[in-house]
Amino acid sequence: MTDRWALAPTEDGGVELAPLGPDGLPAGPVTREPDLVEAVRRREPDVGRWVWRATAEIYPRLLAEGVRVERCYDIEDAETLLLGHEGRLGEPRSAAAALARLRRAPVPPDPPLRSAEPGAQPSLFEPRPVHVPLTDLIEVYADQQRRHGTTAHPDRMRLLTAAESAGMLVAAELNRAGMPWRADVHRQVLHEMLGERYAGGGEPRRLAELADEVSQAFGRRVRPDLPADVVKAFGQAGIRIRSTRRWEIEALDHPAVKPLLEYKRLYRIWVAHGWSWLQDWVRDGRFRPEFLAHGTVTGRWVTNGGGALQIPKVIRRACVADPGWRLVVADADQMEPRVLAAISRDPGLMEVAGRGTDLYQAVSDRAFSGDRDQAKLAVLGAVYGQTSGDGLKNLAALRRRFPRAVQYVDDAARAGEEGRLVRTWLGRTCPPAAGASDAAGEEAGIPQAEIAPDGGDQEQTTEWVPGYASTNSRARGRFARNFVVQGSAADWTLLLLAALRRTLAGMAAELVFFQHDEVIVHCPAEEADAVVAAIREASQLSGRLTFGETPVRFPFTTAVVECYADAK
């Protein structure tokens, strides 16, 4: 087996290839072939890993022709990780930009991100990446291998890069497979909830009725879909509100409240997952969003259109397995607190997270006299920075029992507030405060320490945008506190996906969905038990690969169902 081959499509539709040695440099001559797909198909069984510019450029073409790749190294994704580790996140990440930096030449900007267009093919007029010949691409790859060796923990960083590249393969395969979706069931659900559609694309019958009820309650015409109009209407009724958020409205004593809340609920479904959504995103019996691996600073995935990560349970009724097939829906149990145990190396929390019982109940038995709710609030407060009021008292109790775990996130928060780099266990990096690169930090006397000592329920989503922290250091500290946990969880899930993908390769089963702590596999009914076992084994393996040998367990709750809505 040849361990690695570098590959670069040519501008005339062909491909350049070369075997690589351990140093990342060519181990044989560069060859040129007229057909990329056939070149990969012929070599794939014997290639350990393909090295190419970007998976999104090449792999969909291969999948369309039935060619599956076992492993790859995505140069542009690796560049993003390395730039982040060097405190330079936000600089152009393309292979052309990396080559220019290497040669001390002017650095070209990255092409703009492509917006999602349902079912559309790439336009001839879309901005295209600068072409990088294979020899230049190999030069960039060899330099990246050198840079990996200069990171704080080279082996971890190499593992993270490999996991990210595997995630890119998984994302492409998810996009290709699509999620089973019954358009007829979806239409039936919409009709039951929203009533008939009116000609011209106006609000459906039920929304129109609720809008009338809201207006009648106020004694004048009110547009429930316009927050300013609703706030004004309540003000005229002698009730002052700052927003139309549910938590603020539902406590009010006014006859408009009930129809208004119902209108907001149904309006959200109509806009986000109504008939237009169905027409745009469901084709050939599959829901087809575009998964983007490494879509956020923490490493969590996003979708480019389709709202796949926020599907209401009622709409999930339309996600139905093919006849004779099943959906295996698997949720990681209390993932982030378990990750905190693994990265902090807190003996007490690792012992608790190693049990097969409920983690929050085990914590409550240790520190909160059996009060599970208080224990959950304390753990989440430590992770998310909710440390005022009762949260401060809960945190103090948590610190007495699990001092290393609390200190770990406290240190990350302090580093974030001071503008230092903060890293996940494998080396993914939270950017410094705006303008504070390594060099700028050194000039200002700010140490660039990492928070990743050796040995030392999806509740919410937190993302941070570079620049915001420069005016709000406390907010950045809260984000950094969460980043080391949530980002390390994202690292773990990448290895989980890679392990699961490898196991499923010999089966008819296919991965069809992933979000944060949940995976869905579509499989023949007779393979369901094997898929459940594969998920369990992948979880155990990814835990060892990511965090080393610890007592921490990462269990999954799995459900084998015909309809996604029946899983929860």
XYZ file of C-alpha atoms in Angstrom:
568
model
C 0.000 0.000 0.000
C 1.262 3.478 -0.873
C 0.618 5.528 2.246
C -0.214 8.903 0.716
C -0.927 10.317 -2.711
C -1.226 13.990 -3.529
C -3.873 14.915 -6.071
C -4.747 18.130 -7.884
C -7.374 18.575 -10.616
C -6.038 20.379 -13.668
C -7.754 23.291 -15.360
C -8.569 21.170 -18.430
C -10.464 18.539 -16.429
C -7.612 16.092 -15.880
C -5.649 15.365 -12.735
C -2.038 15.441 -11.486
C -0.908 12.808 -8.976
C 2.221 11.931 -7.021
C 3.093 9.512 -4.204
C 4.387 11.175 -1.032
C 7.081 10.182 1.404
C 7.063 10.490 5.222
C 8.385 14.052 4.940
C 5.427 15.084 2.815
C 7.568 15.513 -0.299
C 7.175 13.555 -3.561
C 8.386 9.954 -3.385
C 8.019 9.464 -7.129
C 7.347 11.385 -10.332
C 4.294 13.571 -10.884
C 1.969 11.912 -13.378
C -0.909 13.373 -15.335
C -4.103 11.538 -16.253
C -7.159 12.680 -18.239
C -9.889 11.529 -15.790
C -9.898 12.310 -12.050
C -12.590 9.756 -11.173
C -10.889 6.852 -12.919
C -7.500 7.805 -11.493
C -8.861 7.638 -7.939
C -11.024 4.562 -8.588
C -8.027 2.589 -9.811
C -5.788 3.506 -6.865
C -8.227 3.829 -3.967
C -7.869 0.317 -2.495
C -4.101 0.818 -2.163
C -3.940 4.442 -0.996
C -3.726 5.115 2.717
C -4.722 8.764 2.460
C -5.398 11.233 -0.344
C -3.907 14.701 0.035
C -5.858 17.373 -1.805
C -6.766 21.049 -1.679
C -10.365 20.804 -0.529
C -12.710 17.852 -0.042
C -15.721 19.913 -1.110
C -14.052 20.453 -4.499
C -13.287 16.810 -5.258
C -15.252 14.303 -3.204
C -18.784 15.112 -4.450
C -17.546 14.389 -7.986
C -16.217 11.034 -6.863
C -19.367 10.124 -4.930
C -21.510 10.934 -7.951
C -19.603 8.225 -9.836
C -19.809 5.687 -7.005
C -16.232 6.140 -5.745
C -15.835 6.112 -1.952
C -12.615 7.377 -0.390
C -11.420 5.850 2.868
C -9.226 8.731 4.117
C -8.072 12.142 3.034
C -6.077 15.164 4.179
C -7.850 18.460 3.444
C -5.139 21.111 3.018
C -7.412 24.123 3.335
C -9.138 22.768 6.431
C -5.739 22.030 7.967
C -4.687 25.591 7.185
C -7.679 26.904 9.138
C -6.702 24.846 12.187
C -3.038 25.829 11.975
C -3.801 29.523 11.522
C -6.040 29.343 14.567
C -3.335 27.659 16.617
C -0.927 30.408 15.604
C -3.362 33.108 16.704
C -4.102 34.142 13.122
C -7.638 32.905 12.600
C -9.388 35.075 10.048
C -6.438 35.294 7.673
C -7.060 33.796 4.203
C -7.084 29.992 4.444
C -6.938 28.916 0.799
C -4.084 26.845 -0.573
C -3.132 29.820 -2.738
C -2.953 32.044 0.353
C -0.882 29.471 2.249
C 1.522 29.232 -0.694
C 1.839 33.023 -0.871
C 2.641 33.245 2.849
C 5.205 30.507 2.465
C 6.912 32.393 -0.373
C 6.438 35.804 1.274
C 4.340 36.989 -1.650
C 1.116 39.062 -1.597
C -1.634 36.950 -0.063
C -4.829 36.668 -2.141
C -8.167 36.913 -0.320
C -10.351 33.850 -0.013
C -13.216 33.623 -2.529
C -16.560 34.669 -0.977
C -18.694 31.971 0.575
C -21.330 30.565 -1.734
C -24.892 31.178 -0.596
C -27.271 28.257 -0.426
C -29.509 27.821 -3.452
C -31.810 24.791 -3.156
C -31.106 22.242 -5.852
C -28.910 24.642 -7.823
C -25.734 23.596 -9.587
C -22.586 25.749 -9.328
C -22.770 28.699 -11.695
C -20.222 29.303 -14.427
C -19.928 32.820 -13.030
C -19.272 31.897 -9.400
C -15.870 33.029 -8.058
C -13.520 30.057 -8.223
C -10.465 29.317 -6.080
C -7.087 30.213 -7.505
C -5.667 27.124 -9.223
C -2.649 25.682 -7.403
C -0.527 23.177 -9.376
C 0.303 19.892 -7.688
C 3.971 20.707 -7.043
C 2.953 23.916 -5.252
C 0.236 22.086 -3.334
C 2.788 19.555 -2.135
C 5.022 22.412 -0.986
C 2.167 23.746 1.152
C 1.433 20.277 2.529
C 5.077 19.686 3.507
C 5.147 23.033 5.317
C 1.957 22.138 7.175
C 3.592 18.931 8.363
C 6.432 21.037 9.766
C 4.003 23.445 11.434
C 2.127 20.580 13.063
C 5.398 19.642 14.726
C 5.730 23.094 16.310
C 2.307 23.107 17.990
C 1.878 22.673 21.739
C 0.910 19.000 21.392
C 1.866 17.792 17.896
C 0.260 14.353 18.180
C -3.037 15.812 19.313
C -2.986 18.442 16.593
C -2.290 15.823 13.926
C -5.189 13.761 15.272
C -7.462 16.808 15.142
C -6.471 17.519 11.548
C -7.119 13.909 10.547
C -10.479 13.985 12.348
C -11.484 17.229 10.609
C -10.600 15.766 7.221
C -12.683 12.688 8.031
C -15.519 15.005 8.981
C -15.306 16.631 5.554
C -15.790 13.190 3.959
C -18.773 12.494 6.220
C -20.360 15.855 5.376
C -20.054 15.171 1.649
C -21.605 11.729 2.096
C -24.470 13.146 4.172
C -25.130 15.685 1.449
C -25.119 12.938 -1.151
C -27.380 10.542 0.789
C -30.003 12.968 2.050
C -32.424 12.237 4.869
C -35.532 10.120 4.115
C -38.484 12.485 3.860
C -42.137 11.926 3.003
C -43.450 15.032 1.243
C -47.049 13.744 1.479
C -46.783 13.376 5.259
C -45.223 16.827 5.541
C -48.108 18.378 3.574
C -50.618 16.572 5.759
C -48.951 17.921 8.916
C -48.982 21.457 7.547
C -52.651 21.176 6.596
C -53.555 19.892 10.072
C -51.719 22.729 11.769
C -52.152 25.658 9.391
C -55.252 24.906 7.378
C -55.747 25.762 3.726
C -53.315 27.880 1.766
C -54.675 31.022 0.178
C -53.833 32.006 -3.387
C -50.999 34.487 -3.771
C -48.795 33.100 -1.004
C -50.556 34.864 1.886
C -50.883 33.477 5.401
C -52.755 30.165 5.623
C -56.210 30.000 7.143
C -55.282 29.200 10.770
C -52.761 32.052 10.985
C -55.315 34.458 9.534
C -57.852 33.339 12.162
C -55.372 33.800 14.998
C -54.392 37.234 13.670
C -58.065 38.202 13.793
C -58.343 36.928 17.388
C -55.308 39.003 18.415
C -56.772 42.099 16.783
C -60.152 41.557 18.454
C -58.469 41.215 21.843
C -56.755 44.584 21.397
C -59.787 46.274 19.857
C -57.876 47.359 16.753
C -56.025 45.828 13.831
C -52.665 44.418 14.969
C -50.063 42.565 12.890
C -48.862 39.676 15.106
C -45.866 39.142 12.807
C -44.577 42.682 13.501
C -43.007 42.882 17.008
C -43.133 46.683 17.070
C -46.885 46.597 16.386
C -47.445 44.091 19.198
C -45.348 46.096 21.681
C -47.288 49.241 20.762
C -50.630 47.453 21.160
C -49.752 46.217 24.646
C -48.542 49.712 25.544
C -51.868 51.209 24.498
C -53.535 48.602 26.726
C -51.460 49.841 29.663
C -48.960 46.936 29.622
C -45.332 47.785 29.034
C -43.139 45.085 27.467
C -39.640 45.278 26.034
C -39.969 42.478 23.479
C -42.372 39.870 22.141
C -40.356 36.920 23.421
C -42.460 34.082 24.747
C -41.118 34.222 28.296
C -42.095 37.887 28.569
C -45.557 37.580 27.017
C -46.856 34.365 28.591
C -46.901 35.880 32.111
C -49.194 38.742 31.039
C -52.874 38.899 31.924
C -54.495 39.903 28.647
C -56.870 38.105 26.250
C -54.431 38.575 23.359
C -51.752 36.430 24.988
C -53.095 32.965 24.146
C -53.810 33.554 20.424
C -50.588 35.561 20.081
C -48.421 32.758 21.444
C -50.156 30.209 19.227
C -49.728 32.520 16.234
C -45.999 32.860 16.940
C -45.581 29.086 17.209
C -47.397 28.346 13.961
C -45.901 31.308 12.119
C -42.426 30.013 12.891
C -43.295 26.611 11.435
C -44.916 28.167 8.348
C -41.896 30.360 7.623
C -39.133 27.927 8.547
C -40.603 24.546 7.500
C -43.724 25.290 5.490
C -44.678 24.551 1.905
C -41.892 26.688 0.452
C -39.306 24.835 2.550
C -40.684 21.535 1.315
C -40.425 22.650 -2.295
C -36.900 24.014 -1.859
C -35.199 21.303 0.189
C -36.905 17.960 -0.440
C -36.077 16.168 -3.692
C -36.451 12.528 -4.721
C -37.772 11.524 -1.308
C -34.823 13.034 0.568
C -34.306 16.175 2.616
C -31.082 17.665 1.252
C -29.492 20.426 3.294
C -25.804 21.178 2.812
C -23.818 20.112 5.873
C -20.731 22.208 6.578
C -18.199 20.546 8.854
C -16.167 22.935 11.009
C -18.792 25.610 10.409
C -18.234 27.469 13.687
C -15.299 28.559 15.833
C -15.946 25.704 18.272
C -15.909 23.107 15.500
C -19.633 22.463 15.639
C -21.335 21.852 12.319
C -23.863 24.053 10.571
C -25.948 23.678 7.448
C -25.917 26.055 4.519
C -29.673 26.376 4.162
C -32.538 24.083 5.073
C -32.495 24.605 8.836
C -31.589 20.955 9.354
C -30.336 21.481 12.887
C -33.588 23.030 14.123
C -36.356 20.732 12.888
C -39.421 20.933 15.188
C -40.640 17.605 16.529
C -43.988 17.941 14.780
C -42.229 18.295 11.410
C -40.066 15.262 12.171
C -43.196 13.188 11.535
C -42.305 13.515 7.834
C -38.905 11.860 8.334
C -39.875 8.243 7.685
C -37.605 5.314 6.882
C -37.913 3.532 3.544
C -40.095 0.377 3.518
C -38.249 -2.425 5.314
C -35.709 0.045 6.734
C -35.327 1.750 10.114
C -33.880 4.931 11.556
C -31.384 4.406 14.369
C -31.446 7.684 16.303
C -28.626 8.030 18.829
C -28.179 10.842 21.384
C -25.045 11.250 23.478
C -26.027 11.371 27.139
C -24.881 14.515 28.982
C -21.958 14.864 26.609
C -20.426 18.158 27.680
C -20.210 17.438 31.442
C -18.524 14.136 30.579
C -16.101 15.969 28.314
C -15.327 18.371 31.184
C -14.470 15.383 33.350
C -12.109 14.019 30.687
C -10.268 17.274 29.925
C -9.989 18.494 33.523
C -8.822 15.108 34.829
C -10.801 15.788 38.003
C -10.715 12.425 39.853
C -14.147 12.804 41.415
C -15.915 13.942 38.267
C -14.172 11.258 36.177
C -15.398 8.624 38.624
C -18.958 9.983 38.395
C -18.762 10.185 34.593
C -17.543 6.598 34.469
C -20.712 5.184 35.925
C -23.560 3.880 33.851
C -26.043 5.968 35.831
C -27.361 9.504 35.285
C -24.456 11.939 35.672
C -26.446 14.790 37.197
C -28.009 12.489 39.770
C -24.566 11.155 40.682
C -23.242 14.715 41.090
C -26.262 15.621 43.216
C -25.623 12.664 45.508
C -22.052 13.880 45.999
C -22.579 17.608 46.420
C -26.260 18.604 46.522
C -27.993 16.219 48.925
C -29.716 14.403 46.090
C -31.175 17.523 44.434
C -30.646 16.695 40.746
C -31.938 20.025 39.461
C -29.472 21.967 41.601
C -26.629 19.702 40.461
C -27.526 20.214 36.806
C -27.687 23.989 37.235
C -24.306 23.966 38.938
C -22.582 21.907 36.243
C -24.081 23.940 33.422
C -23.285 27.147 35.286
C -19.642 26.126 35.440
C -19.585 25.324 31.728
C -21.599 28.311 30.490
C -20.588 30.966 32.994
C -23.947 31.285 34.753
C -22.293 32.083 38.081
C -24.363 34.892 39.615
C -27.063 34.659 42.299
C -27.929 31.061 43.136
C -25.498 29.991 40.444
C -22.617 31.328 42.538
C -23.741 29.301 45.559
C -24.162 26.178 43.422
C -20.743 26.693 41.892
C -19.151 26.931 45.333
C -20.669 23.567 46.268
C -19.450 22.084 42.992
C -15.956 23.463 43.560
C -15.695 21.818 46.966
C -16.383 18.377 45.474
C -14.824 18.749 42.020
C -12.122 21.432 42.367
C -10.061 20.559 39.289
C -13.054 20.599 36.980
C -14.196 24.048 38.127
C -10.635 25.386 38.114
C -10.189 24.200 34.539
C -13.049 26.287 33.169
C -12.202 29.188 35.510
C -8.684 29.253 34.035
C -10.088 29.216 30.523
C -12.418 32.119 31.337
C -9.574 34.140 32.823
C -7.402 33.494 29.776
C -10.250 34.585 27.528
C -10.811 37.791 29.460
C -7.101 38.605 29.175
C -7.093 38.070 25.406
C -5.001 34.897 25.476
C -5.414 31.900 23.193
C -7.576 29.131 24.595
C -7.529 25.637 23.131
C -9.581 22.479 23.137
C -7.988 19.248 24.291
C -6.801 18.387 20.771
C -5.696 21.926 19.908
C -8.578 23.760 18.225
C -8.083 27.392 19.178
C -10.439 30.128 20.299
C -9.246 33.370 18.650
C -7.641 36.115 20.715
C -9.377 39.437 21.267
C -9.699 41.486 18.079
C -6.299 42.518 16.800
C -4.413 40.487 19.402
C -2.334 38.122 17.278
C 0.613 36.377 18.898
C 2.954 39.177 17.892
C 0.617 41.918 19.083
C 0.057 40.066 22.328
C 3.762 39.760 22.970
C 4.266 43.482 22.348
C 1.485 44.255 24.820
C 2.906 41.865 27.398
C -0.012 39.414 27.095
C 1.142 35.782 27.471
C -0.191 33.385 24.842
C -0.730 30.450 27.185
C -2.931 27.510 26.336
C -5.521 25.931 28.576
C -4.959 22.245 27.935
C -2.859 20.765 30.769
C -1.578 17.221 30.596
C -3.039 15.035 33.237
C -4.393 17.866 34.879
C -28.083 17.099 27.384
C -27.602 19.710 24.525
C -28.547 22.674 26.686
C -27.571 25.675 24.582
C -25.384 26.925 21.780
C -22.725 29.580 22.276
C -20.660 31.034 19.499
C -18.327 34.011 19.559
C -17.377 36.308 16.720
C -13.869 37.857 16.670
C -14.097 41.578 17.387
C -16.952 41.408 19.886
C -14.618 40.454 22.718
C -12.478 43.546 22.245
C -15.295 45.623 23.791
C -16.612 43.016 26.219
C -13.875 40.953 27.841
C -16.257 39.339 30.322
C -18.427 38.040 27.499
C -15.340 36.617 25.834
C -14.343 35.026 29.120
C -17.715 33.283 29.315
C -17.295 32.089 25.770
C -13.758 30.809 26.423
C -15.037 28.934 29.478
C -17.550 27.165 27.287
C -15.202 26.836 24.316
C -12.786 24.431 25.997
C -15.683 22.083 26.769
C -17.912 22.501 23.740
C -14.942 22.571 21.356
C -13.442 19.436 22.904
C -16.854 17.792 22.549
C -16.829 18.737 18.849
C -13.375 17.162 18.522
C -14.666 13.955 20.109
C -17.710 13.767 17.856
C -15.513 14.036 14.762
C -13.633 10.913 15.834
C -16.953 9.257 16.651
C -18.205 9.962 13.123
C -14.961 8.700 11.601
C -15.126 5.443 13.579
C -18.808 4.917 12.816
C -18.298 5.681 9.121
C -15.578 3.059 8.943
C -17.761 0.387 10.571
C -20.751 1.126 8.348
C -18.636 0.918 5.184
C -19.322 -2.810 4.829
C -23.059 -2.513 5.452
C -26.079 -1.225 3.564
C -26.632 1.269 6.389
C -25.939 4.938 5.713
C -25.335 7.958 7.908
C -28.047 10.488 7.064
C -27.970 13.104 9.827
C -25.680 14.648 12.439
C -26.017 17.532 14.861
C -23.824 18.249 17.876
C -24.683 15.180 19.987
C -27.051 13.237 17.749
C -26.552 10.926 14.791
C -29.126 9.160 12.647
C -28.375 6.049 10.615
C -30.802 4.761 7.973
C -30.501 1.002 7.639
C -32.335 -2.194 6.692
C -34.334 -3.478 9.663
C -32.081 -6.534 9.951
C -29.000 -4.318 10.405
C -30.460 -2.187 13.218
C -28.930 -4.174 16.087
C -25.526 -4.111 14.416
C -25.798 -0.336 13.939
C -26.664 0.180 17.619
C -23.600 -1.884 18.554
C -21.453 0.063 16.067
C -22.462 3.372 17.656
C -21.617 2.070 21.115
C -18.213 0.795 19.976
C -17.455 3.999 18.073
C -18.204 6.012 21.211
C -15.803 3.957 23.292
C -13.062 4.138 20.665
C -13.407 7.868 20.075
C -13.255 8.520 23.823
C -9.931 6.677 24.081
C -8.499 8.292 20.959
C -9.481 11.805 21.979
C -8.773 11.849 25.717
C -6.562 8.831 26.324
C -7.311 6.127 28.863
C -9.746 7.593 31.399
C -12.636 6.079 33.342
C -15.047 8.474 31.605
C -17.792 6.844 29.559
C -19.727 8.409 26.705
C -22.993 6.445 26.535
C -25.675 6.939 23.908
C -29.415 6.603 24.163
C -30.539 4.896 20.970
C -33.959 4.355 19.463
C -34.799 2.162 16.483
C -37.843 3.699 14.844
C -39.630 4.039 11.529
C -40.334 7.743 12.102
C -37.916 10.324 13.503
C -40.630 11.915 15.674
C -41.026 8.648 17.593
C -37.442 8.749 18.847
C -38.018 11.343 21.545
